[in-house]
Amino acid sequence: MTHVSIYVLDQARAVDFYTNKLGFKIVTDVPMANDDRWVTVCPPEQPDFEMILSPVTRSVSSPETVAQLKELVAKGAFGVGLFTSNDIFATYEELKAKGVEFTKTPKKEFYGTEAIFKDDSGNWFSLAQLA
């Protein structure tokens, strides 16, 4: 897989979160019709894996479905993925200092040590140091 789409509530705010708080790099940022933008970011160590920061309002679904999707994203209904770290405690402290909201502090699990954080839209991610 080379790309994954992440629904965001506010694209400009999401770009700020992913670049300034998580330290991701912008890969693509091009204008689209109707004042839209195509924005992808990647973790610095994974330049071939791009995350598309897609506004919920870009959905091709009905207005009712878009409204429901927006509500679900804001409620934190979507667990989007897993990021790994070689030193989860240092990464946790660094991200926390940058204002990243964690819903689970690093905890030893059977597969390694895991923490859970949310992006600015409410999507949640696992941060793990695998055993």
PDB file of C-alpha atoms in Angstrom:
ATOM      1  CA  MET A   1       0.000   0.000   0.000  1.00  0.00           C
ATOM      2  CA  THR A   2       1.344   3.415  -0.907  1.00  0.00           C
ATOM      3  CA  HIS A   3      -1.495   5.740   0.108  1.00  0.00           C
ATOM      4  CA  VAL A   4      -4.198   5.811   2.746  1.00  0.00           C
ATOM      5  CA  SER A   5      -6.949   8.396   3.083  1.00  0.00           C
ATOM      6  CA  ILE A   6      -7.712   9.918   6.459  1.00  0.00           C
ATOM      7  CA  TYR A   7     -10.885  11.938   6.852  1.00  0.00           C
ATOM      8  CA  VAL A   8     -10.205  15.250   8.586  1.00  0.00           C
ATOM      9  CA  LEU A   9     -12.588  17.932   9.790  1.00  0.00           C
ATOM     10  CA  ASP A  10     -10.375  20.901   8.869  1.00  0.00           C
ATOM     11  CA  GLN A  11      -7.641  20.292   6.301  1.00  0.00           C
ATOM     12  CA  ALA A  12      -5.469  23.316   7.196  1.00  0.00           C
ATOM     13  CA  ARG A  13      -5.600  22.399  10.878  1.00  0.00           C
ATOM     14  CA  ALA A  14      -4.793  18.770  10.011  1.00  0.00           C
ATOM     15  CA  VAL A  15      -1.755  19.810   7.950  1.00  0.00           C
ATOM     16  CA  ASP A  16      -0.522  21.795  10.952  1.00  0.00           C
ATOM     17  CA  PHE A  17      -1.085  18.840  13.300  1.00  0.00           C
ATOM     18  CA  TYR A  18       0.599  16.226  11.129  1.00  0.00           C
ATOM     19  CA  THR A  19       3.595  18.405  10.220  1.00  0.00           C
ATOM     20  CA  ASN A  20       4.216  20.454  13.360  1.00  0.00           C
ATOM     21  CA  LYS A  21       3.147  18.006  16.056  1.00  0.00           C
ATOM     22  CA  LEU A  22       3.912  14.622  14.491  1.00  0.00           C
ATOM     23  CA  GLY A  23       6.849  15.837  12.397  1.00  0.00           C
ATOM     24  CA  PHE A  24       5.539  14.453   9.103  1.00  0.00           C
ATOM     25  CA  LYS A  25       6.656  15.883   5.772  1.00  0.00           C
ATOM     26  CA  ILE A  26       4.354  17.308   3.106  1.00  0.00           C
ATOM     27  CA  VAL A  27       4.718  15.223  -0.047  1.00  0.00           C
ATOM     28  CA  THR A  28       2.006  16.803  -2.202  1.00  0.00           C
ATOM     29  CA  ASP A  29       0.056  20.022  -1.782  1.00  0.00           C
ATOM     30  CA  VAL A  30      -1.715  21.085  -4.969  1.00  0.00           C
ATOM     31  CA  PRO A  31      -4.833  23.159  -5.562  1.00  0.00           C
ATOM     32  CA  MET A  32      -8.003  21.525  -6.793  1.00  0.00           C
ATOM     33  CA  ALA A  33     -11.336  22.858  -8.035  1.00  0.00           C
ATOM     34  CA  ASN A  34     -13.634  24.741  -5.652  1.00  0.00           C
ATOM     35  CA  ASP A  35     -10.776  25.990  -3.427  1.00  0.00           C
ATOM     36  CA  ASP A  36      -9.937  22.415  -2.428  1.00  0.00           C
ATOM     37  CA  ARG A  37      -6.405  21.028  -2.000  1.00  0.00           C
ATOM     38  CA  TRP A  38      -4.863  17.591  -2.511  1.00  0.00           C
ATOM     39  CA  VAL A  39      -2.528  17.195   0.454  1.00  0.00           C
ATOM     40  CA  THR A  40      -0.467  14.159   1.349  1.00  0.00           C
ATOM     41  CA  VAL A  41       2.013  13.763   4.195  1.00  0.00           C
ATOM     42  CA  CYS A  42       4.414  11.018   5.195  1.00  0.00           C
ATOM     43  CA  PRO A  43       6.413   9.992   8.227  1.00  0.00           C
ATOM     44  CA  PRO A  44      10.011  11.142   7.574  1.00  0.00           C
ATOM     45  CA  GLU A  45      11.289   7.549   7.701  1.00  0.00           C
ATOM     46  CA  GLN A  46       8.660   6.328   5.206  1.00  0.00           C
ATOM     47  CA  PRO A  47       8.704   8.615   2.151  1.00  0.00           C
ATOM     48  CA  ASP A  48       6.942   5.987   0.012  1.00  0.00           C
ATOM     49  CA  PHE A  49       3.873   5.853   2.287  1.00  0.00           C
ATOM     50  CA  GLU A  50       1.551   8.837   1.914  1.00  0.00           C
ATOM     51  CA  MET A  51      -1.429   9.781   4.045  1.00  0.00           C
ATOM     52  CA  ILE A  52      -4.065  11.774   2.157  1.00  0.00           C
ATOM     53  CA  LEU A  53      -5.574  14.416   4.448  1.00  0.00           C
ATOM     54  CA  SER A  54      -9.047  14.346   2.959  1.00  0.00           C
ATOM     55  CA  PRO A  55     -11.737  16.717   4.223  1.00  0.00           C
ATOM     56  CA  VAL A  56     -14.908  14.881   5.198  1.00  0.00           C
ATOM     57  CA  THR A  57     -16.781  17.328   2.998  1.00  0.00           C
ATOM     58  CA  ARG A  58     -14.945  15.958  -0.082  1.00  0.00           C
ATOM     59  CA  SER A  59     -16.880  12.695   0.217  1.00  0.00           C
ATOM     60  CA  VAL A  60     -18.942  11.664  -2.795  1.00  0.00           C
ATOM     61  CA  SER A  61     -21.681  10.521  -0.436  1.00  0.00           C
ATOM     62  CA  SER A  62     -25.011  12.206   0.114  1.00  0.00           C
ATOM     63  CA  PRO A  63     -25.134  15.323   2.322  1.00  0.00           C
ATOM     64  CA  GLU A  64     -26.793  13.222   5.043  1.00  0.00           C
ATOM     65  CA  THR A  65     -23.989  10.648   4.942  1.00  0.00           C
ATOM     66  CA  VAL A  66     -21.344  13.399   4.985  1.00  0.00           C
ATOM     67  CA  ALA A  67     -22.983  14.882   8.101  1.00  0.00           C
ATOM     68  CA  GLN A  68     -23.000  11.455   9.782  1.00  0.00           C
ATOM     69  CA  LEU A  69     -19.389  10.822   8.793  1.00  0.00           C
ATOM     70  CA  LYS A  70     -18.339  14.220  10.150  1.00  0.00           C
ATOM     71  CA  GLU A  71     -20.043  13.418  13.448  1.00  0.00           C
ATOM     72  CA  LEU A  72     -18.375   9.994  13.665  1.00  0.00           C
ATOM     73  CA  VAL A  73     -14.902  11.431  12.958  1.00  0.00           C
ATOM     74  CA  ALA A  74     -15.412  14.119  15.613  1.00  0.00           C
ATOM     75  CA  LYS A  75     -16.544  11.475  18.128  1.00  0.00           C
ATOM     76  CA  GLY A  76     -13.337   9.509  17.594  1.00  0.00           C
ATOM     77  CA  ALA A  77     -15.049   6.504  16.053  1.00  0.00           C
ATOM     78  CA  PHE A  78     -12.157   5.678  13.730  1.00  0.00           C
ATOM     79  CA  GLY A  79      -8.948   3.921  14.716  1.00  0.00           C
ATOM     80  CA  VAL A  80      -6.849   4.663  11.683  1.00  0.00           C
ATOM     81  CA  GLY A  81      -3.559   2.861  12.191  1.00  0.00           C
ATOM     82  CA  LEU A  82      -0.430   1.965  14.099  1.00  0.00           C
ATOM     83  CA  PHE A  83       2.831   3.875  14.307  1.00  0.00           C
ATOM     84  CA  THR A  84       5.895   2.260  15.831  1.00  0.00           C
ATOM     85  CA  SER A  85       8.721   3.781  17.808  1.00  0.00           C
ATOM     86  CA  ASN A  86      12.102   2.508  18.934  1.00  0.00           C
ATOM     87  CA  ASP A  87      11.686   4.432  22.213  1.00  0.00           C
ATOM     88  CA  ILE A  88       7.997   4.813  22.978  1.00  0.00           C
ATOM     89  CA  PHE A  89       8.559   6.673  26.246  1.00  0.00           C
ATOM     90  CA  ALA A  90      10.712   9.363  24.593  1.00  0.00           C
ATOM     91  CA  THR A  91       8.264   9.642  21.661  1.00  0.00           C
ATOM     92  CA  TYR A  92       5.321   9.839  24.064  1.00  0.00           C
ATOM     93  CA  GLU A  93       6.971  12.658  26.049  1.00  0.00           C
ATOM     94  CA  GLU A  94       7.942  14.542  22.869  1.00  0.00           C
ATOM     95  CA  LEU A  95       4.453  14.352  21.366  1.00  0.00           C
ATOM     96  CA  LYS A  96       2.754  15.154  24.663  1.00  0.00           C
ATOM     97  CA  ALA A  97       4.968  18.252  25.018  1.00  0.00           C
ATOM     98  CA  LYS A  98       3.797  19.348  21.551  1.00  0.00           C
ATOM     99  CA  GLY A  99       0.169  19.117  22.655  1.00  0.00           C
ATOM    100  CA  VAL A 100      -0.780  15.730  21.212  1.00  0.00           C
ATOM    101  CA  GLU A 101      -3.706  14.278  23.185  1.00  0.00           C
ATOM    102  CA  PHE A 102      -3.168  10.760  24.489  1.00  0.00           C
ATOM    103  CA  THR A 103      -6.088   8.641  25.631  1.00  0.00           C
ATOM    104  CA  LYS A 104      -3.789   5.849  26.833  1.00  0.00           C
ATOM    105  CA  THR A 105      -0.359   6.348  28.316  1.00  0.00           C
ATOM    106  CA  PRO A 106       2.362   3.829  27.402  1.00  0.00           C
ATOM    107  CA  LYS A 107       1.431   0.465  28.868  1.00  0.00           C
ATOM    108  CA  LYS A 108       3.077  -2.925  28.524  1.00  0.00           C
ATOM    109  CA  GLU A 109       0.900  -5.305  26.509  1.00  0.00           C
ATOM    110  CA  PHE A 110       1.529  -8.860  25.281  1.00  0.00           C
ATOM    111  CA  TYR A 111       2.764  -7.526  21.901  1.00  0.00           C
ATOM    112  CA  GLY A 112       4.898  -4.671  23.244  1.00  0.00           C
ATOM    113  CA  THR A 113       4.309  -1.279  24.840  1.00  0.00           C
ATOM    114  CA  GLU A 114       1.433   0.790  23.483  1.00  0.00           C
ATOM    115  CA  ALA A 115      -0.028   4.280  23.843  1.00  0.00           C
ATOM    116  CA  ILE A 116      -3.071   5.719  22.052  1.00  0.00           C
ATOM    117  CA  PHE A 117      -3.306   9.274  20.716  1.00  0.00           C
ATOM    118  CA  LYS A 118      -5.818  11.299  18.715  1.00  0.00           C
ATOM    119  CA  ASP A 119      -5.281  13.679  15.836  1.00  0.00           C
ATOM    120  CA  ASP A 120      -6.925  17.105  15.745  1.00  0.00           C
ATOM    121  CA  SER A 121     -10.049  15.677  14.074  1.00  0.00           C
ATOM    122  CA  GLY A 122     -10.621  12.839  16.556  1.00  0.00           C
ATOM    123  CA  ASN A 123      -9.081   9.922  14.616  1.00  0.00           C
ATOM    124  CA  TRP A 124      -7.074   7.728  16.936  1.00  0.00           C
ATOM    125  CA  PHE A 125      -3.800   5.942  16.391  1.00  0.00           C
ATOM    126  CA  SER A 126      -1.813   3.361  18.283  1.00  0.00           C
ATOM    127  CA  LEU A 127       1.805   4.207  19.055  1.00  0.00           C
ATOM    128  CA  ALA A 128       3.735   1.070  19.894  1.00  0.00           C
ATOM    129  CA  GLN A 129       7.175  -0.213  20.637  1.00  0.00           C
ATOM    130  CA  LEU A 130       6.838  -3.803  19.563  1.00  0.00           C
ATOM    131  CA  ALA A 131       8.368  -6.596  21.647  1.00  0.00           C
TER     132      ALA A 131
END
